Tab-separated table of C-alpha atoms and ligand atoms in Angstrom:
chain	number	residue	atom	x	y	z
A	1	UNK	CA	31.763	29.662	25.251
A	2	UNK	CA	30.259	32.305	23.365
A	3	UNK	CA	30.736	29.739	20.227
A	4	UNK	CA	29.351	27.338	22.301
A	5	UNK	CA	25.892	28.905	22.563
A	6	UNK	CA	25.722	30.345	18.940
A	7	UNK	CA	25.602	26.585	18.335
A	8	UNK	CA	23.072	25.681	20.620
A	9	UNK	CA	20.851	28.548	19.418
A	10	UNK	CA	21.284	27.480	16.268
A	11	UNK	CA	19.858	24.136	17.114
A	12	UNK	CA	17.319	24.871	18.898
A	13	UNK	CA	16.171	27.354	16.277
A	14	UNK	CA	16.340	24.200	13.678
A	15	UNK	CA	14.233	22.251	16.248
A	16	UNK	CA	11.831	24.641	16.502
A	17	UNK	CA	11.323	25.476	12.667
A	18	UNK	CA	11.198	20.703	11.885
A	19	UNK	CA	8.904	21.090	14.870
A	20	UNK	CA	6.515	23.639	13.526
A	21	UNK	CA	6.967	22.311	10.015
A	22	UNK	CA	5.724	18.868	11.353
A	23	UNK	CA	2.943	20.591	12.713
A	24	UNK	CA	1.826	22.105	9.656
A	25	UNK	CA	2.337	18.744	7.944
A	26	UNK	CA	-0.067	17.461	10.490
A	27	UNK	CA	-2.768	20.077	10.481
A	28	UNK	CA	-3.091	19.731	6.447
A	29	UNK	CA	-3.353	15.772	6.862
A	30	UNK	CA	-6.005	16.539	9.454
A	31	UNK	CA	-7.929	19.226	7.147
A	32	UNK	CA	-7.634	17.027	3.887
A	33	UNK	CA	-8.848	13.835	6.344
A	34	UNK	CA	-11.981	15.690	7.642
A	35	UNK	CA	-12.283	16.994	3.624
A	36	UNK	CA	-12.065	13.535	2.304
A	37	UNK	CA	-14.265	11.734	4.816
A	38	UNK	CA	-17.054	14.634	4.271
A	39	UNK	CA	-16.669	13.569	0.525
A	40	UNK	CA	-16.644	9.939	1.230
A	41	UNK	CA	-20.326	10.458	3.048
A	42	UNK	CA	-21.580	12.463	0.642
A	43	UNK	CA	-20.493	10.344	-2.728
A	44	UNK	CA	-22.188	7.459	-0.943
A	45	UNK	CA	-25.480	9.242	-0.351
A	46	UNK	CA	-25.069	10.036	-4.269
A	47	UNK	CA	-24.489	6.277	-5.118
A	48	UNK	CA	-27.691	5.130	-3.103
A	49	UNK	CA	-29.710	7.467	-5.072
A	50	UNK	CA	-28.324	6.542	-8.379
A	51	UNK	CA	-28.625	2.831	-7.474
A	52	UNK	CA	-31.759	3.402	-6.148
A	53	UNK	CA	-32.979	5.256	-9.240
A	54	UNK	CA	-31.274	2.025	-11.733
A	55	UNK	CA	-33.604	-0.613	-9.874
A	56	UNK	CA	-36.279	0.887	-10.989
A	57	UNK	CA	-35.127	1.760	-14.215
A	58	UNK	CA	-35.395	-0.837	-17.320
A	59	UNK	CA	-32.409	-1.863	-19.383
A	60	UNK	CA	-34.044	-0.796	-22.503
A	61	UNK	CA	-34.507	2.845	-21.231
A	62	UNK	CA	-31.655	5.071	-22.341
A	63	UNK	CA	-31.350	6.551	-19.444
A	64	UNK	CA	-29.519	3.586	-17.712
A	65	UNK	CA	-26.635	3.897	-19.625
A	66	UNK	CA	-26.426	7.791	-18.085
A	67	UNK	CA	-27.286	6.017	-14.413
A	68	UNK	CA	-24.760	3.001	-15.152
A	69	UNK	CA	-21.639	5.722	-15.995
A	70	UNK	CA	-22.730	7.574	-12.685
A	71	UNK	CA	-22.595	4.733	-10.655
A	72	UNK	CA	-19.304	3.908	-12.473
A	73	UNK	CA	-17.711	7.006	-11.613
A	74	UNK	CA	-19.041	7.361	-8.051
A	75	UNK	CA	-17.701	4.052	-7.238
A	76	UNK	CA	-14.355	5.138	-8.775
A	77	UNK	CA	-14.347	8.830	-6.589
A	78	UNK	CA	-14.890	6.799	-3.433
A	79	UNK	CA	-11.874	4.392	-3.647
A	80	UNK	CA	-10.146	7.665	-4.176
A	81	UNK	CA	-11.251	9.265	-1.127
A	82	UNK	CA	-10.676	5.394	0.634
A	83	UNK	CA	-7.062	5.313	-0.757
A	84	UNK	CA	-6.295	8.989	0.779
A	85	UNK	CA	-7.760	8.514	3.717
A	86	UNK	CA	-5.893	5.289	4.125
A	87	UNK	CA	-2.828	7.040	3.092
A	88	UNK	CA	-2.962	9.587	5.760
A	89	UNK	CA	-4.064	7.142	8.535
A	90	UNK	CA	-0.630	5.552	8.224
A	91	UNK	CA	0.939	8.605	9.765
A	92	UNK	CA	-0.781	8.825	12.916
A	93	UNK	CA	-1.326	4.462	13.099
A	94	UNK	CA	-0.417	5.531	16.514
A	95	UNK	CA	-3.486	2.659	17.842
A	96	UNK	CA	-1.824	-0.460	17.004
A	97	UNK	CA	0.508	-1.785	19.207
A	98	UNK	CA	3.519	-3.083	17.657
A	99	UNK	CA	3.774	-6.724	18.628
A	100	UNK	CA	6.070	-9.734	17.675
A	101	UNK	CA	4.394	-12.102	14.843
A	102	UNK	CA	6.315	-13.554	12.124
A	103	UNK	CA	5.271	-12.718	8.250
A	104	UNK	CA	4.858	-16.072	7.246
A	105	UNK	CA	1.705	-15.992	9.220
A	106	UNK	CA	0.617	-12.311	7.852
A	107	UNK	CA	1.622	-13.711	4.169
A	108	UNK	CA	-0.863	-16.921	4.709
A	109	UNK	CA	-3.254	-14.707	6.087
A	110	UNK	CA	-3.634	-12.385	2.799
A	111	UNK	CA	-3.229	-15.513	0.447
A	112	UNK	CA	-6.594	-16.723	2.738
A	113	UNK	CA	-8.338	-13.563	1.949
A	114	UNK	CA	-7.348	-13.471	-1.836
A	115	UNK	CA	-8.096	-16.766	-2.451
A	116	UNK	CA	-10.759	-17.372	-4.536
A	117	UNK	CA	-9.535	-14.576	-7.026
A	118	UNK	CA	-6.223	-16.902	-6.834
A	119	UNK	CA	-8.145	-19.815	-7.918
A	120	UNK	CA	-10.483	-18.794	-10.512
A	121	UNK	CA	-7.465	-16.701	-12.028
A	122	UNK	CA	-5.323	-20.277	-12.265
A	123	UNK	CA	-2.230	-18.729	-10.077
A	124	UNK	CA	0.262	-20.721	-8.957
A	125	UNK	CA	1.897	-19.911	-5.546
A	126	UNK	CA	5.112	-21.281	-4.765
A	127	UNK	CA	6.291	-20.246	-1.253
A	128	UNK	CA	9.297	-21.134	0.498
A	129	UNK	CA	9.473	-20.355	4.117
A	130	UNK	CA	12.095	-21.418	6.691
A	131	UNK	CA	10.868	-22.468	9.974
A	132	UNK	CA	10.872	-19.963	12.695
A	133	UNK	CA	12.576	-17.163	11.454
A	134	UNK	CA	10.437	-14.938	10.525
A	135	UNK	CA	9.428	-12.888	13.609
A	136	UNK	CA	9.504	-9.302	13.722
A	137	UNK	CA	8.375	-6.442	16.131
A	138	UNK	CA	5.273	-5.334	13.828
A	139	UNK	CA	2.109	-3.493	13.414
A	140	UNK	CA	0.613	-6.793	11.948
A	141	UNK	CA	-2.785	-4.648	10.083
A	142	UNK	CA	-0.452	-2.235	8.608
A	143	UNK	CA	2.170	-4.789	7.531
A	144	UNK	CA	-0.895	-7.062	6.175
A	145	UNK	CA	-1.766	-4.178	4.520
A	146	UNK	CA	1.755	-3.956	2.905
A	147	UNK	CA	1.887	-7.380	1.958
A	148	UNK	CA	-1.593	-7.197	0.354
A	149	UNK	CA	-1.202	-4.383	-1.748
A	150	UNK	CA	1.795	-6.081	-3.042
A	151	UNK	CA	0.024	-9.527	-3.961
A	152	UNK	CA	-2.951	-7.881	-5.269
A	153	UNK	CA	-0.315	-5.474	-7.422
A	154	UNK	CA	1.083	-9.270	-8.491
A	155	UNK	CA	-2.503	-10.648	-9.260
A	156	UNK	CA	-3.146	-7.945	-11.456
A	157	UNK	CA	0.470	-7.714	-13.024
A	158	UNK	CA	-0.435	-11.852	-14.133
A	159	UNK	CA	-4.179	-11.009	-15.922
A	160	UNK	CA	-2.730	-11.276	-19.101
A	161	UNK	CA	0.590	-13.534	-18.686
A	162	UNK	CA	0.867	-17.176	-19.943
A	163	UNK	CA	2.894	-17.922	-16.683
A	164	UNK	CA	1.205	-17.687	-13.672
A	165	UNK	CA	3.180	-17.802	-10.631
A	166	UNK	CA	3.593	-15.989	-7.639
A	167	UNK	CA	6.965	-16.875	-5.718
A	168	UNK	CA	7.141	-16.049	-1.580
A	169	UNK	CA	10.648	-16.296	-0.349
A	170	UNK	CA	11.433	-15.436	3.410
A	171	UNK	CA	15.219	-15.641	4.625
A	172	UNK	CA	17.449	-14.231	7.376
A	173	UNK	CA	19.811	-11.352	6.295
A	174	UNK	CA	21.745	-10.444	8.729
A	175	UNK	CA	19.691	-8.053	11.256
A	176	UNK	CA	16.479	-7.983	8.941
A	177	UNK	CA	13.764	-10.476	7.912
A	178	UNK	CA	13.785	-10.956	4.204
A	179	UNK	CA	10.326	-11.570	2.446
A	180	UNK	CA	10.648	-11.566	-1.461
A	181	UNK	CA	7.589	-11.848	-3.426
A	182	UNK	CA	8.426	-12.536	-7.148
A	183	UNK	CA	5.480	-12.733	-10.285
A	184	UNK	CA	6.162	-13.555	-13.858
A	185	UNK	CA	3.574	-10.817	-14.438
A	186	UNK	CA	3.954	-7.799	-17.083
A	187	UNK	CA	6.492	-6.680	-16.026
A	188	UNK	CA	7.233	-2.809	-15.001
A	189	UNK	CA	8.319	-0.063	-18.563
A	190	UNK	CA	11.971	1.212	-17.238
A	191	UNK	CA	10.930	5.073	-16.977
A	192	UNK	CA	7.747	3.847	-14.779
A	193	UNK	CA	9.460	2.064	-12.311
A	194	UNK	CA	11.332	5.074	-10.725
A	195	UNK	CA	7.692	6.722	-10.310
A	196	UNK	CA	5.916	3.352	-9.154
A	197	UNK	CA	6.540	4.483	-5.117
A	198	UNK	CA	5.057	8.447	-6.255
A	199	UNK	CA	1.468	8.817	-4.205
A	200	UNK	CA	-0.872	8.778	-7.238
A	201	UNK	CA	1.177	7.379	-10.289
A	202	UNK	CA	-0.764	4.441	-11.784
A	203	UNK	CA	-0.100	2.751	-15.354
A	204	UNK	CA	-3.795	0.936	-14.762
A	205	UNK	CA	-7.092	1.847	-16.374
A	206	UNK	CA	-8.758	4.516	-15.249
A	207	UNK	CA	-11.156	3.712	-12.342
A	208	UNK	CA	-8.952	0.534	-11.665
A	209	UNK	CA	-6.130	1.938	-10.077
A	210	UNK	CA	-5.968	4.857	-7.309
A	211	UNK	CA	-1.612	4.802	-7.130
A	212	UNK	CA	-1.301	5.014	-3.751
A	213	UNK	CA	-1.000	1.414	-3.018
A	214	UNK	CA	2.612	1.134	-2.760
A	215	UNK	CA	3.037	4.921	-1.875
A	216	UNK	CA	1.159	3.571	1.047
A	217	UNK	CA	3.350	0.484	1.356
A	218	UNK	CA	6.692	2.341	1.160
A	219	UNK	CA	5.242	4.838	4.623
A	220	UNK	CA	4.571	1.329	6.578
A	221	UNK	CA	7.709	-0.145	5.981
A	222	UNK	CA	10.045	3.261	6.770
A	223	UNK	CA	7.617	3.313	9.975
A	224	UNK	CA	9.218	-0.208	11.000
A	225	UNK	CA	12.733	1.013	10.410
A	226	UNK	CA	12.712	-1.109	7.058
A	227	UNK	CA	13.407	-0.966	3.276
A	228	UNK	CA	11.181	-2.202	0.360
A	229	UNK	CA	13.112	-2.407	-3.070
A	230	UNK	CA	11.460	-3.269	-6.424
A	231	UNK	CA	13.177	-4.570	-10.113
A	232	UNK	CA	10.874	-5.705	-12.558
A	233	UNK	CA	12.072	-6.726	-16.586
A	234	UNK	CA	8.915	-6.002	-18.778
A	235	UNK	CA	7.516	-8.826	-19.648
A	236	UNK	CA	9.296	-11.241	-17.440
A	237	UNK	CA	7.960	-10.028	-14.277
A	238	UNK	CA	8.870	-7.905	-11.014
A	239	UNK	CA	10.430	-9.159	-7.766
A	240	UNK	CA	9.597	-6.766	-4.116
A	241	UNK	CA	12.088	-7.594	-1.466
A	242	UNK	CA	11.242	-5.818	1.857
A	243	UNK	CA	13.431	-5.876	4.443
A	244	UNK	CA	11.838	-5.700	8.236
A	245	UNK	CA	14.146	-5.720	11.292
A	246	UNK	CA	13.995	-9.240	12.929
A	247	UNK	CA	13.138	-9.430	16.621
A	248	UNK	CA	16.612	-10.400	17.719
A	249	UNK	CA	17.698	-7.589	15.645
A	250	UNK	CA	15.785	-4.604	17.549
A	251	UNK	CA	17.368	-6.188	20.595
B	301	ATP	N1	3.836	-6.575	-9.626
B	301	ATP	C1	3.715	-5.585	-10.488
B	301	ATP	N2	3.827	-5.831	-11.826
B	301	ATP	C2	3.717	-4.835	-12.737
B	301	ATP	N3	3.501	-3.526	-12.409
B	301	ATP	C3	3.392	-3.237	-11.108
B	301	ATP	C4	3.496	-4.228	-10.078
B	301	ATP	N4	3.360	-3.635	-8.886
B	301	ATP	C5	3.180	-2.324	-9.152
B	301	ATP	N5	3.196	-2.072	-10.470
B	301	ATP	C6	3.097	-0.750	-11.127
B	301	ATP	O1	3.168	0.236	-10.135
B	301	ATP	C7	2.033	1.097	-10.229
B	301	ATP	C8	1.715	1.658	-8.854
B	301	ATP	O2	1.243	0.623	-7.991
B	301	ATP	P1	0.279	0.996	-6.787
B	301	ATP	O3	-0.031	-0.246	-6.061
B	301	ATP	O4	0.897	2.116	-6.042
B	301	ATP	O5	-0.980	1.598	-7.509
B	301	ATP	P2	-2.126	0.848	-8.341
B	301	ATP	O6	-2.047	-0.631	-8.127
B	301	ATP	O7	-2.052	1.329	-9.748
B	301	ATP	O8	-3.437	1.431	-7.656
B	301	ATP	P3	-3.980	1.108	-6.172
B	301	ATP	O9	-3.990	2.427	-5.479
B	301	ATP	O10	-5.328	0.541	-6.408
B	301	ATP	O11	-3.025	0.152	-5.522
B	301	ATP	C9	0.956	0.232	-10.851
B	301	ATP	O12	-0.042	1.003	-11.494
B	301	ATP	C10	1.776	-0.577	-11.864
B	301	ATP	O13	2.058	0.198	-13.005
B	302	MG	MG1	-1.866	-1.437	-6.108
């Protein structure tokens, strides 16, 4: 008996200490949200000045090359501060009701929006999708999300390649929806790709790449009780399979 309650005090005290640990996790998240968003207004208010002093500004002066590296850099702090705040908005996504759409449709839909960067870059897309059965119980904006980080990651992985192909596989296995999305891109250096899911680790160009992209990615996809694995062979190219719960399989 006495046993008995040791044990549930011992519980309850764990309980308590995840439960006020989650709670500090969520005031920070709130505190660096309100920081970043502050940031975001002001770096914008600094980028309408500098663009407003570059109009009237001529080419020839030397002092556009100063106003050209400011605007340069401003642009580059605020997809910073639009990455984080993305980040942290994944956590409380508490808005958008999960619903059941199938990612075929989601897939189509980013390929729509990244289109004309598809076309003038030459990319082939070959996609194979079964008929019907690719429903799962989703948050379809944060899953597009997923799915468009991961194509745009592809698109930019294939800038420099010969081969230009983008392969979209969806299958049934078992319980889960399968979507594989396969490039013949660069390619990922063996001691980056254990860092690749890290918030903040980017191998791209300074100003081109935040790192949170798939950080961001990786937080969706736990959310929906999933799994998103990456191999990649430099200079061959880099396959994602994500793994989503089908419909049938949530019960
Ligand atoms: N398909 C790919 N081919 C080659 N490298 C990739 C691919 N996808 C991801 N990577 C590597 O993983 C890193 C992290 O990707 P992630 O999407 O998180 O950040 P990012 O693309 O660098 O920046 P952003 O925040 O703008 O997405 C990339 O910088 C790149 O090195
Ligand atoms: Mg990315």
């Amino acid at each position: 008996m006495f046993q008995e309650k040791e044990q549930h005090n011992g519980d309850l005290k764990e309980s308590q200490v995840k439960r006020i640990q989650s709670e500090k996790v969520a005031a920070s998240d709130i505190m660096v949200a309100s920081l970043a968003h502050e940031l975001k207004n002001g770096m914008t208010s600094i980028l309408n000045f500098v663009q407003y002093c570059l109009n009237s500004t001529s080419k020839e002066d030397k002092r556009a090359t100063a106003l050209l590296g400011a605007e340069r850099e401003t642009k580059r702090c605020i997809n910073i501060v639009r990455d984080l705040l993305a980040y942290l908005r994944v956590e409380k996504e508490g808005e958008e009701a999960p619903q059941e759409v199938s990612c075929a449709v989601i897939i189509d839909r980013v390929f729509k929006a990244l289109s004309s960067r598809i076309e003038k870059e030459g990319v082939f897309i070959i996609q194979h999708y079964p008929e019907e059965i690719s429903k799962v119980w989703m948050k379809a904006g944060s899953i597009e999300l997923v799915f468009s980080n991961i194509i745009t990651n592809a698109l930019d992985a294939l800038e420099k390649s010969q081969k230009k192909e983008i392969h979209v596989d969806i299958q049934r296995e078992d319980k889960f929806i399968q979507v594989v999305i396969r490039d013949s891109g660069c390619g990922i250096a063996r001691k980056n790709l254990a860092r690749i899911f890290e918030p903040f680790f980017s191998s791209k160009p300074t100003g081109e790449g935040t790192g949170l992209g798939l950080s961001i990615c990786e937080r969706i996809i736990n959310q929906h009780g999933g799994k998103i694995i990456c191999e990649s062979k430099l200079g061959t190219g880099t396959k994602f399979k994500i793994l989503l719960p089908s419909k049938e399989g949530k019960g």
